[in-house]
Amino acid sequence: MRASWVKLLPLSCLYGASQGSPIHARNNSLIQPFHVDLSSRVPRMLDQIQNTKLPAQPVYVDTGSAKGIALSDLKSFREEWLTDFDWESEQNDINKFNHYTTLIEGLIIHFIYEKSNSSDAIPLLLLHGWPGSFLEFAPIIDQLTEQATTATGKKVSFDVIVPSLPGFAFSSAPPVNWTVPDTARVFNTLLTDVLKYNTYAVFGTDWGSGIAYTLYGQYNTTVRAAHLAFLPFFPLTPPELAAENITLTPLEEFEEANTVEWNNSGEGYFTEQTTKPNTIGLALQDSPIGQLAWIGEKFLNWSDPNAGTYPSVLTHNAILTSVSLYYLTESFASSVVIYAQNPNGFSSVYSKATTDAPLLFSAFKYNVGFWPPALVAKAGNLVLYRNHESGGHFPGLDNPVALVEDLREVGSNWGESV
Ligand SMILES: *[C@@H]1O[C@H](CO)[C@@H](O)[C@H](O)[C@H]1NC(C)=O
Ligand SMILES: *[C@@H]1O[C@H](CO)[C@@H](O)[C@H](O)[C@H]1NC(C)=O
Ligand SMILES: *[C@@H]1O[C@H](CO)[C@@H](O)[C@H](O)[C@H]1NC(C)=O
Ligand SMILES: *[C@@H]1O[C@H](CO)[C@@H](O)[C@H](O)[C@H]1NC(C)=O
Ligand SMILES: *[C@@H]1O[C@H](CO)[C@@H](O)[C@H](O)[C@H]1NC(C)=O
Ligand SMILES: *[C@@H]1O[C@H](CO)[C@@H](O)[C@H](O)[C@H]1NC(C)=O
Ligand SMILES: *[C@@H]1O[C@H](CO)[C@@H](O)[C@H](O)[C@H]1NC(C)=O
């Protein structure tokens, strides 16, 4: 088994493979402990950062960050990357988690797996999107495994599973024509066949919300609760909301305006990655500064202006770690194809998932998609909706405190209909 396993690994996924002995899950499928070691690629990254020439002055009129990442931001991030960033230290932190890989349908799937001490812990699958990674959940994994109490006084703790989506970090690049439902099926196999859970809960944001929503509707005997921070349905315009008799609070008005702005002037990357993924993929694959501009702009533009101060841990260092992970794993080009492979991944026609399982939703003020409760309720059995005054598109990083609290409410809604 070991021999065929190794033969199937694309070379790009072998670095960092741990020498530790494989673990056999209860049905003998193989899960392999995995240790992140990208150190040998760091010198080239630093050379590339150092040698990239940036213009002295903005080439186009200086509009701050309104027309894309500000040159001044790019320069100061570059300086920080070269002088005040330590990949070894980040890698040590990353390796404090238990990482594994397994082979499902011919794809290497990388995942973090942290179990609670509690025997009645709820298995919880956490799904990132683009330009995220498993790093989005690093601040909340340990807390979720610890026993806590829900608002209704129930004890709750989780076994936490954080996979890398196909194409991201250490998971294989997706095959041609691979879709969100394919990823959902593979992750359901991971939770049921490989890790041997009968039922589990799923959280998803960005593309992860599409995968989570598919799991919620299509795997309704195993997925017994879903929690989303984004929906795979396009938000409505203000006139469309009005036509549905949906009125908005001031916080919701702000979020709606942010969404309309994303739609009007912030979706260029979305169209590019849907229509010409290879152009942007190849353009940036070997350019850390290019990836910093393309990805870093999203981290900056889609998060709370107070990012990096409590409760946010989305510091400059966290952004540089995320971009470094994309560069060092050589996964930028494979990460963007999810858009091209799922041109209808976000739908304008809302449909209700065929499940009686509870759906929870967390909205964050600076996110770039907003769905009032009445819209989320069109997608499933909405039992809890919370809207937060701080945080944005990467809640695990820019409002981990609220996200943990909300996720624990899965415990309040767990069990009744299992
Ligand atoms: C879980 O159990 C291990 C081993 O018994 C112990 O070292 C650890 O402190 C426990 N963690 C929690 C959160 O209770
Ligand atoms: C992928 O989908 C396209 C369009 O449907 C089809 O023409 C092509 O044969 C498919 N490729 C594979 C490898 O299945
Ligand atoms: C064990 O898991 C593998 C991998 O998901 C699956 O293909 C296989 O059918 C499972 N075998 C049994 C006996 O459950
Ligand atoms: C986004 O733009 C598209 C057309 O480009 C439009 O159909 C859609 O209604 C807009 N949505 C929002 C929320 O502004
Ligand atoms: C909105 O409210 C108006 C007036 O009460 C009503 O006629 C209409 O049917 C409502 N529309 C929807 C979509 O509920
Ligand atoms: C974010 O991007 C929008 C356009 O999508 C722009 O109007 C806005 O100024 C940007 N804001 C920041 C803080 O970068
Ligand atoms: C699961 O979905 C099927 C239809 O796809 C439906 O018939 C069934 O009632 C659903 N089960 C639950 C538990 O919601």
Coordinates of C-alpha atoms and ligand atoms in Angstrom, one line a residue:
M1 CA 0.0 0.0 0.0
R2 CA 2.8 2.4 0.9
A3 CA 4.5 1.9 -2.5
S4 CA 1.4 2.6 -4.6
W5 CA 0.6 5.6 -2.3
V6 CA 4.0 7.1 -2.9
K7 CA 3.8 6.5 -6.7
L8 CA 0.5 8.4 -6.8
L9 CA 1.9 11.5 -5.1
P10 CA 2.6 14.3 -7.5
L11 CA 6.1 15.5 -6.7
S12 CA 4.9 18.9 -5.8
C13 CA 3.1 17.4 -2.8
L14 CA 6.0 15.3 -1.5
Y15 CA 8.2 17.9 0.1
G16 CA 7.7 18.1 3.8
A17 CA 6.3 14.6 3.9
S18 CA 7.0 13.3 7.3
Q19 CA 9.1 10.2 8.0
G20 CA 6.7 9.2 10.7
S21 CA 4.9 5.9 10.4
P22 CA 1.5 5.8 8.7
I23 CA -1.7 5.6 10.8
H24 CA -4.3 3.2 9.8
A25 CA -7.8 4.4 10.2
R26 CA -10.3 1.8 11.4
N27 CA -11.1 0.6 7.9
N28 CA -7.4 0.4 7.1
S29 CA -7.4 3.4 4.8
L30 CA -4.1 5.1 5.3
I31 CA -3.6 8.4 6.9
Q32 CA 0.0 9.7 7.0
P33 CA 1.3 12.1 9.6
F34 CA 2.6 15.2 7.9
H35 CA 5.2 17.7 8.9
V36 CA 5.4 21.1 7.2
D37 CA 9.0 21.8 6.0
L38 CA 9.3 24.4 3.4
S39 CA 12.5 25.9 4.7
S40 CA 14.6 25.0 1.7
R41 CA 12.4 27.2 -0.5
V42 CA 12.7 30.3 1.7
P43 CA 16.0 31.6 0.3
R44 CA 14.6 31.8 -3.2
M45 CA 11.5 33.6 -1.9
L46 CA 13.6 36.2 -0.1
D47 CA 15.8 36.7 -3.2
Q48 CA 12.7 37.2 -5.4
I49 CA 11.3 39.7 -2.8
Q50 CA 14.6 41.5 -2.7
N51 CA 15.1 41.7 -6.4
T52 CA 11.7 42.8 -7.5
K53 CA 11.9 46.4 -8.6
L54 CA 9.0 48.6 -7.5
P55 CA 8.5 52.1 -9.0
A56 CA 9.5 55.1 -6.8
Q57 CA 6.2 56.8 -7.4
P58 CA 2.7 55.4 -8.2
V59 CA 2.5 54.9 -11.9
Y60 CA -1.2 55.6 -12.1
V61 CA -2.7 58.5 -10.1
D62 CA -2.2 58.0 -6.4
T63 CA -5.6 57.0 -5.1
G64 CA -4.5 55.3 -1.9
S65 CA -6.1 51.9 -1.9
A66 CA -9.2 52.8 -4.0
K67 CA -7.9 51.4 -7.3
G68 CA -6.0 48.5 -5.9
I69 CA -3.2 48.0 -3.4
A70 CA -1.4 51.2 -2.6
L71 CA 2.3 51.3 -3.6
S72 CA 3.1 52.6 -0.2
D73 CA 1.4 49.5 1.4
L74 CA 3.2 47.2 -0.9
K75 CA 6.6 48.8 -0.1
S76 CA 6.1 48.6 3.6
F77 CA 4.9 45.0 3.5
R78 CA 8.0 44.2 1.4
E79 CA 10.2 45.8 4.0
E80 CA 8.5 43.8 6.7
W81 CA 8.8 40.6 4.8
L82 CA 12.6 41.1 4.4
T83 CA 13.4 42.4 7.8
D84 CA 10.8 41.4 10.3
F85 CA 9.3 38.1 9.1
D86 CA 10.5 34.7 10.2
W87 CA 9.1 31.8 8.2
E88 CA 10.8 29.3 10.6
S89 CA 8.9 30.7 13.5
E90 CA 5.6 30.6 11.6
Q91 CA 6.4 27.0 10.5
N92 CA 7.0 26.0 14.1
D93 CA 3.6 27.3 15.0
I94 CA 2.0 25.6 12.1
N95 CA 3.6 22.3 13.1
K96 CA 2.2 22.5 16.6
F97 CA -1.0 21.2 15.0
N98 CA -1.4 17.5 14.0
H99 CA -1.2 17.4 10.2
Y100 CA -2.1 14.4 8.1
T101 CA -2.5 13.5 4.5
T102 CA -4.6 10.8 3.0
L103 CA -5.5 9.7 -0.5
I104 CA -9.1 9.9 -1.7
E105 CA -10.1 9.4 -5.2
G106 CA -6.5 9.7 -6.3
L107 CA -6.1 13.1 -4.6
I108 CA -3.8 13.8 -1.7
I109 CA -5.9 15.6 0.9
H110 CA -4.0 17.5 3.6
F111 CA -5.8 18.2 6.8
I112 CA -5.2 19.3 10.4
Y113 CA -7.0 17.0 12.9
E114 CA -7.2 18.0 16.5
K115 CA -9.3 15.9 18.8
S116 CA -11.1 17.1 21.9
N117 CA -10.5 15.1 25.2
S118 CA -14.2 14.8 25.5
S119 CA -15.8 11.6 24.2
D120 CA -19.0 13.4 23.2
A121 CA -17.2 16.1 21.1
I122 CA -18.9 17.1 17.9
P123 CA -16.8 16.5 14.8
L124 CA -16.5 19.9 13.0
L125 CA -15.2 20.3 9.5
L126 CA -13.9 23.9 8.9
L127 CA -13.7 25.0 5.2
H128 CA -11.7 27.9 3.9
G129 CA -11.9 29.7 0.6
W130 CA -9.8 31.9 -1.6
P131 CA -7.4 33.6 -0.9
G132 CA -7.5 31.7 2.4
S133 CA -6.0 28.5 3.6
F134 CA -6.0 26.3 6.7
L135 CA -4.2 29.2 8.4
E136 CA -7.6 31.1 8.6
F137 CA -8.6 28.7 11.4
A138 CA -5.3 28.4 13.3
P139 CA -6.4 30.9 16.0
I140 CA -9.6 29.0 16.9
I141 CA -8.7 25.3 16.6
D142 CA -7.4 24.8 20.2
Q143 CA -10.3 26.7 21.7
L144 CA -12.8 24.7 19.8
T145 CA -11.4 21.4 21.1
E146 CA -11.7 22.6 24.7
Q147 CA -14.9 22.0 26.6
A148 CA -17.1 25.1 26.9
T149 CA -20.8 25.9 27.7
T150 CA -23.3 27.2 25.1
A151 CA -25.7 30.0 25.7
T152 CA -28.4 27.4 26.7
G153 CA -26.0 25.8 29.2
K154 CA -25.1 22.7 27.2
K155 CA -21.5 21.4 27.3
V156 CA -19.8 21.6 24.0
S157 CA -16.4 20.7 22.5
F158 CA -15.3 19.7 19.0
D159 CA -13.0 17.4 17.2
V160 CA -11.7 19.8 14.6
I161 CA -10.8 18.8 11.0
V162 CA -9.4 21.5 8.7
P163 CA -8.6 20.3 5.2
S164 CA -6.8 22.2 2.5
L165 CA -9.1 22.4 -0.5
P166 CA -7.8 20.7 -3.7
G167 CA -5.4 23.1 -5.3
F168 CA -4.5 24.8 -2.0
A169 CA -1.3 24.3 0.1
F170 CA -0.5 20.6 0.4
S171 CA -3.6 19.1 -1.2
S172 CA -3.3 17.9 -4.8
A173 CA -4.3 20.2 -7.6
P174 CA -7.9 19.4 -8.7
P175 CA -8.3 17.4 -11.9
V176 CA -9.8 18.9 -15.0
N177 CA -13.6 19.6 -14.6
W178 CA -13.4 19.1 -10.8
T179 CA -16.3 20.9 -9.1
V180 CA -17.5 22.0 -5.7
P181 CA -19.7 18.9 -5.4
D182 CA -16.7 16.8 -6.1
T183 CA -14.8 18.4 -3.3
A184 CA -17.9 18.0 -1.0
R185 CA -18.0 14.3 -1.8
V186 CA -14.3 13.8 -1.1
F187 CA -14.6 15.7 2.3
N188 CA -17.6 13.6 3.2
T189 CA -15.5 10.5 2.5
L190 CA -12.7 11.9 4.7
L191 CA -15.1 12.4 7.7
T192 CA -17.1 9.1 7.3
D193 CA -14.9 6.5 5.6
V194 CA -11.5 7.7 6.7
L195 CA -12.1 9.3 10.1
K196 CA -15.1 7.1 10.9
Y197 CA -17.6 9.6 12.1
N198 CA -21.3 8.8 11.5
T199 CA -22.4 12.4 11.8
Y200 CA -20.6 15.8 11.8
A201 CA -21.1 19.5 11.6
V202 CA -19.5 21.8 8.9
F203 CA -18.5 25.4 8.8
G204 CA -17.6 27.2 5.6
T205 CA -16.8 30.7 4.3
D206 CA -16.1 32.0 0.8
W207 CA -15.8 28.9 -1.5
G208 CA -15.9 26.8 1.6
S209 CA -19.5 28.0 2.1
G210 CA -20.4 26.5 -1.3
I211 CA -18.8 23.2 -0.3
A212 CA -20.4 23.3 3.1
Y213 CA -23.8 24.1 1.6
T214 CA -23.5 21.1 -0.8
L215 CA -22.6 18.9 2.1
Y216 CA -25.5 20.2 4.1
G217 CA -28.1 19.5 1.4
Q218 CA -26.6 16.5 -0.4
Y219 CA -25.2 14.5 2.6
N220 CA -28.1 15.1 4.9
T221 CA -27.8 11.9 6.9
T222 CA -24.2 12.6 7.9
V223 CA -24.1 16.4 8.0
R224 CA -26.3 17.3 11.0
A225 CA -25.5 21.0 11.3
A226 CA -24.1 23.7 9.1
H227 CA -22.7 27.0 10.0
L228 CA -21.9 29.6 7.3
A229 CA -20.3 33.0 7.1
F230 CA -21.0 33.4 3.3
L231 CA -23.6 31.9 0.9
P232 CA -23.2 30.3 -2.5
F233 CA -26.0 32.6 -3.7
F234 CA -25.5 36.1 -5.1
P235 CA -26.6 38.9 -2.7
L236 CA -29.6 41.0 -3.8
T237 CA -29.5 44.7 -4.8
P238 CA -31.2 47.3 -2.5
P239 CA -34.2 47.5 -4.9
E240 CA -34.5 43.7 -4.9
L241 CA -34.4 43.6 -1.1
A242 CA -37.1 46.3 -1.0
A243 CA -39.2 44.2 -3.5
E244 CA -39.0 41.3 -1.0
N245 CA -40.1 43.6 1.8
I246 CA -36.8 43.2 3.5
T247 CA -35.9 46.4 5.5
L248 CA -32.4 46.9 6.8
T249 CA -30.9 48.1 10.1
P250 CA -28.1 50.7 9.9
L251 CA -25.5 48.0 10.3
E252 CA -27.1 46.0 7.6
E253 CA -27.3 49.1 5.3
F254 CA -23.5 49.4 5.7
E255 CA -23.0 45.8 4.8
E256 CA -25.3 46.0 1.9
A257 CA -23.4 49.1 0.6
N258 CA -20.1 47.2 1.0
T259 CA -21.5 44.4 -1.1
V260 CA -22.7 46.6 -3.9
E261 CA -19.3 48.3 -3.9
W262 CA -17.6 44.9 -4.3
N263 CA -20.0 44.1 -7.1
N264 CA -19.4 47.4 -8.9
S265 CA -15.6 47.8 -8.5
G266 CA -14.1 44.9 -6.5
E267 CA -14.8 41.8 -8.6
G268 CA -12.1 42.1 -11.3
Y269 CA -10.1 39.3 -9.8
F270 CA -13.3 37.1 -9.8
T271 CA -13.8 37.6 -13.5
E272 CA -10.1 37.1 -14.3
Q273 CA -9.9 33.9 -12.2
T274 CA -13.1 32.6 -13.8
T275 CA -12.2 33.3 -17.4
K276 CA -8.3 33.4 -17.6
P277 CA -7.0 31.5 -14.6
N278 CA -3.9 30.4 -16.4
T279 CA -2.8 34.0 -17.2
I280 CA -3.0 35.3 -13.7
G281 CA -1.8 31.9 -12.4
L282 CA 1.4 31.8 -14.5
A283 CA 2.0 35.6 -14.1
L284 CA 2.2 35.4 -10.3
Q285 CA 3.3 31.8 -9.6
D286 CA 7.0 32.7 -9.1
S287 CA 6.5 36.2 -7.8
P288 CA 6.0 36.7 -4.1
I289 CA 5.6 40.4 -4.5
G290 CA 3.0 39.8 -7.2
Q291 CA 1.1 37.4 -5.0
L292 CA 1.4 39.9 -2.1
A293 CA -0.2 42.6 -4.3
W294 CA -3.0 40.2 -5.6
I295 CA -3.8 38.4 -2.4
G296 CA -2.7 41.0 0.1
E297 CA -5.1 43.5 -1.4
K298 CA -8.0 41.2 -0.6
F299 CA -6.9 40.6 3.0
L300 CA -6.6 44.4 3.4
N301 CA -9.8 45.4 1.5
W302 CA -12.1 42.7 2.9
S303 CA -11.3 43.0 6.5
D304 CA -12.0 45.3 9.4
P305 CA -10.1 48.6 9.3
N306 CA -9.0 47.7 12.8
A307 CA -7.4 44.5 11.6
G308 CA -4.5 43.5 13.8
T309 CA -6.0 44.9 17.0
Y310 CA -8.2 43.0 19.4
P311 CA -10.3 41.0 18.6
S312 CA -8.5 40.8 15.2
V313 CA -5.3 38.8 14.8
L314 CA -5.1 39.6 11.1
T315 CA -1.8 41.4 11.5
H316 CA 0.7 42.2 8.7
N317 CA 2.6 39.2 9.9
A318 CA -0.5 37.0 9.4
I319 CA -1.0 38.3 5.9
L320 CA 2.7 37.7 5.0
T321 CA 2.4 34.2 6.4
S322 CA -0.6 33.5 4.3
V323 CA 1.1 34.8 1.1
S324 CA 4.3 32.9 2.0
L325 CA 2.3 29.7 2.2
Y326 CA 0.9 30.2 -1.3
Y327 CA 4.3 31.0 -2.7
L328 CA 6.3 28.3 -0.9
T329 CA 3.8 25.5 -1.7
E330 CA 3.7 26.7 -5.3
S331 CA -0.1 26.6 -5.2
F332 CA -1.1 30.1 -6.4
A333 CA -1.9 28.9 -10.0
S334 CA -3.8 25.8 -8.8
S335 CA -5.7 27.8 -6.2
V336 CA -7.4 30.1 -8.7
V337 CA -8.8 27.4 -10.9
I338 CA -11.7 26.8 -8.5
Y339 CA -13.3 29.9 -10.1
A340 CA -12.9 28.6 -13.6
Q341 CA -14.1 25.1 -12.7
N342 CA -17.2 26.5 -11.0
P343 CA -18.5 29.3 -13.2
N344 CA -21.9 28.9 -11.6
G345 CA -20.6 28.3 -8.1
F346 CA -22.6 31.3 -7.0
S347 CA -26.2 31.2 -8.1
S348 CA -28.8 34.0 -8.4
V349 CA -31.6 31.5 -7.8
Y350 CA -31.9 30.6 -4.1
S351 CA -32.8 27.1 -3.3
K352 CA -33.6 25.5 0.0
A353 CA -31.4 22.5 1.0
T354 CA -33.3 19.3 1.5
T355 CA -32.5 18.7 5.1
D356 CA -34.0 19.2 8.5
A357 CA -30.5 19.9 10.0
P358 CA -30.0 23.3 11.6
L359 CA -28.3 26.1 9.8
L360 CA -26.4 28.9 11.7
F361 CA -25.1 32.0 10.1
S362 CA -22.6 34.7 11.2
A363 CA -22.4 38.0 9.4
F364 CA -19.4 40.3 9.9
K365 CA -19.6 44.1 9.2
Y366 CA -16.7 44.4 6.7
N367 CA -17.4 41.3 4.7
V368 CA -18.0 41.8 0.9
G369 CA -21.2 39.7 0.8
F370 CA -24.3 40.5 2.8
W371 CA -27.4 38.3 3.3
P372 CA -30.0 39.4 5.7
P373 CA -31.7 36.7 7.8
A374 CA -34.7 36.5 5.4
L375 CA -32.3 35.5 2.5
V376 CA -30.3 33.0 4.6
A377 CA -33.6 31.4 5.6
K378 CA -34.3 30.7 1.9
A379 CA -31.2 28.4 1.9
G380 CA -32.0 26.1 4.8
N381 CA -33.4 25.6 8.3
L382 CA -32.0 28.8 9.8
V383 CA -31.9 28.5 13.6
L384 CA -29.4 31.2 14.5
Y385 CA -28.2 34.4 12.8
R386 CA -25.7 36.8 14.3
N387 CA -24.4 40.0 12.9
H388 CA -21.1 41.3 14.3
E389 CA -19.9 45.0 14.4
S390 CA -16.3 43.9 13.8
G391 CA -14.6 41.5 11.5
G392 CA -14.9 40.9 7.8
H393 CA -14.3 38.2 5.2
F394 CA -11.8 36.2 7.3
P395 CA -13.6 35.8 10.6
G396 CA -11.2 33.2 12.0
L397 CA -8.5 35.9 11.8
D398 CA -10.4 39.1 12.1
N399 CA -13.0 38.2 14.7
P400 CA -12.0 34.8 16.1
V401 CA -13.7 35.6 19.5
A402 CA -17.1 35.9 17.9
L403 CA -16.6 33.0 15.5
V404 CA -15.7 30.7 18.4
E405 CA -18.8 31.8 20.3
D406 CA -21.1 31.3 17.4
L407 CA -19.6 28.0 16.5
R408 CA -20.2 26.7 20.0
E409 CA -23.9 27.4 19.4
V410 CA -23.8 24.4 17.0
G411 CA -23.8 22.5 20.3
S412 CA -27.1 24.1 21.4
N413 CA -28.6 22.8 18.2
W414 CA -26.9 19.4 18.0
G415 CA -28.5 16.1 18.7
E416 CA -32.2 16.8 18.6
S417 CA -32.6 15.4 15.1
V418 CA -29.5 13.2 14.8
Ligands
LIG1 C1 -6.4 16.5 27.3 O1 -5.7 15.4 27.8 C2 -4.3 15.4 27.8 C3 -3.8 14.1 28.1 O2 -4.5 13.5 29.2 C4 -3.9 16.5 28.7 O3 -2.5 16.6 28.7 C5 -4.5 17.8 28.3 O4 -4.2 18.9 29.2 C6 -6.0 17.7 28.2 N1 -6.4 19.0 27.5 C7 -7.6 19.6 27.9 C8 -7.9 20.8 27.1 O5 -8.2 19.2 28.8
LIG2 C1 -14.2 18.8 -19.3 O1 -15.4 19.4 -19.7 C2 -15.4 19.9 -21.0 C3 -16.7 20.7 -21.2 O2 -17.8 20.0 -20.8 C4 -15.3 18.7 -21.9 O3 -15.3 19.1 -23.3 C5 -14.1 17.9 -21.6 O4 -14.0 16.7 -22.4 C6 -14.0 17.5 -20.2 N1 -12.7 17.0 -19.9 C7 -12.5 15.9 -19.2 C8 -11.1 15.4 -19.0 O5 -13.4 15.3 -18.7
LIG3 C1 -12.5 2.5 3.7 O1 -12.2 3.8 3.2 C2 -11.9 3.8 1.9 C3 -11.4 5.3 1.6 O2 -12.4 6.2 1.7 C4 -13.1 3.4 1.1 O3 -12.8 3.5 -0.3 C5 -13.4 2.0 1.4 O4 -14.6 1.6 0.8 C6 -13.6 1.8 3.0 N1 -13.7 0.4 3.3 C7 -14.6 -0.1 4.1 C8 -14.5 -1.5 4.3 O5 -15.4 0.6 4.7
LIG4 C1 -24.1 42.8 -9.4 O1 -23.9 43.2 -10.7 C2 -24.7 42.4 -11.6 C3 -24.4 42.8 -13.0 O2 -23.1 43.2 -13.2 C4 -26.2 42.6 -11.3 O3 -26.9 41.7 -12.1 C5 -26.4 42.3 -9.8 O4 -27.7 42.5 -9.5 C6 -25.5 43.1 -8.9 N1 -25.7 42.7 -7.5 C7 -25.5 43.5 -6.5 C8 -25.8 43.0 -5.1 O5 -25.2 44.7 -6.6
LIG5 C1 -44.6 43.1 0.2 O1 -45.6 43.8 0.9 C2 -46.7 44.3 0.0 C3 -47.6 45.2 0.8 O2 -47.9 44.6 2.1 C4 -47.4 43.0 -0.5 O3 -48.4 43.4 -1.3 C5 -46.4 42.1 -1.2 O4 -47.0 40.9 -1.6 C6 -45.2 41.8 -0.4 N1 -44.2 41.2 -1.2 C7 -43.5 40.1 -0.8 C8 -42.5 39.5 -1.8 O5 -43.7 39.5 0.3
LIG6 C1 -11.7 48.6 -1.2 O1 -12.1 48.4 -2.6 C2 -13.1 49.3 -3.0 C3 -13.5 48.9 -4.4 O2 -13.8 47.6 -4.5 C4 -12.7 50.7 -2.9 O3 -13.8 51.5 -3.3 C5 -12.3 51.0 -1.5 O4 -11.7 52.3 -1.4 C6 -11.2 50.0 -1.0 N1 -11.0 50.3 0.4 C7 -9.9 50.1 1.1 C8 -9.9 50.4 2.5 O5 -9.0 49.5 0.6
LIG7 C1 -32.5 14.2 2.7 O1 -32.8 14.6 1.4 C2 -33.7 13.8 0.7 C3 -33.9 14.3 -0.7 O2 -32.7 14.5 -1.3 C4 -35.0 13.8 1.5 O3 -35.9 12.9 0.8 C5 -34.9 13.4 2.9 O4 -36.0 13.6 3.6 C6 -33.8 14.3 3.5 N1 -33.5 13.8 4.9 C7 -33.4 14.5 6.0 C8 -33.1 13.9 7.2 O5 -33.6 15.7 5.9

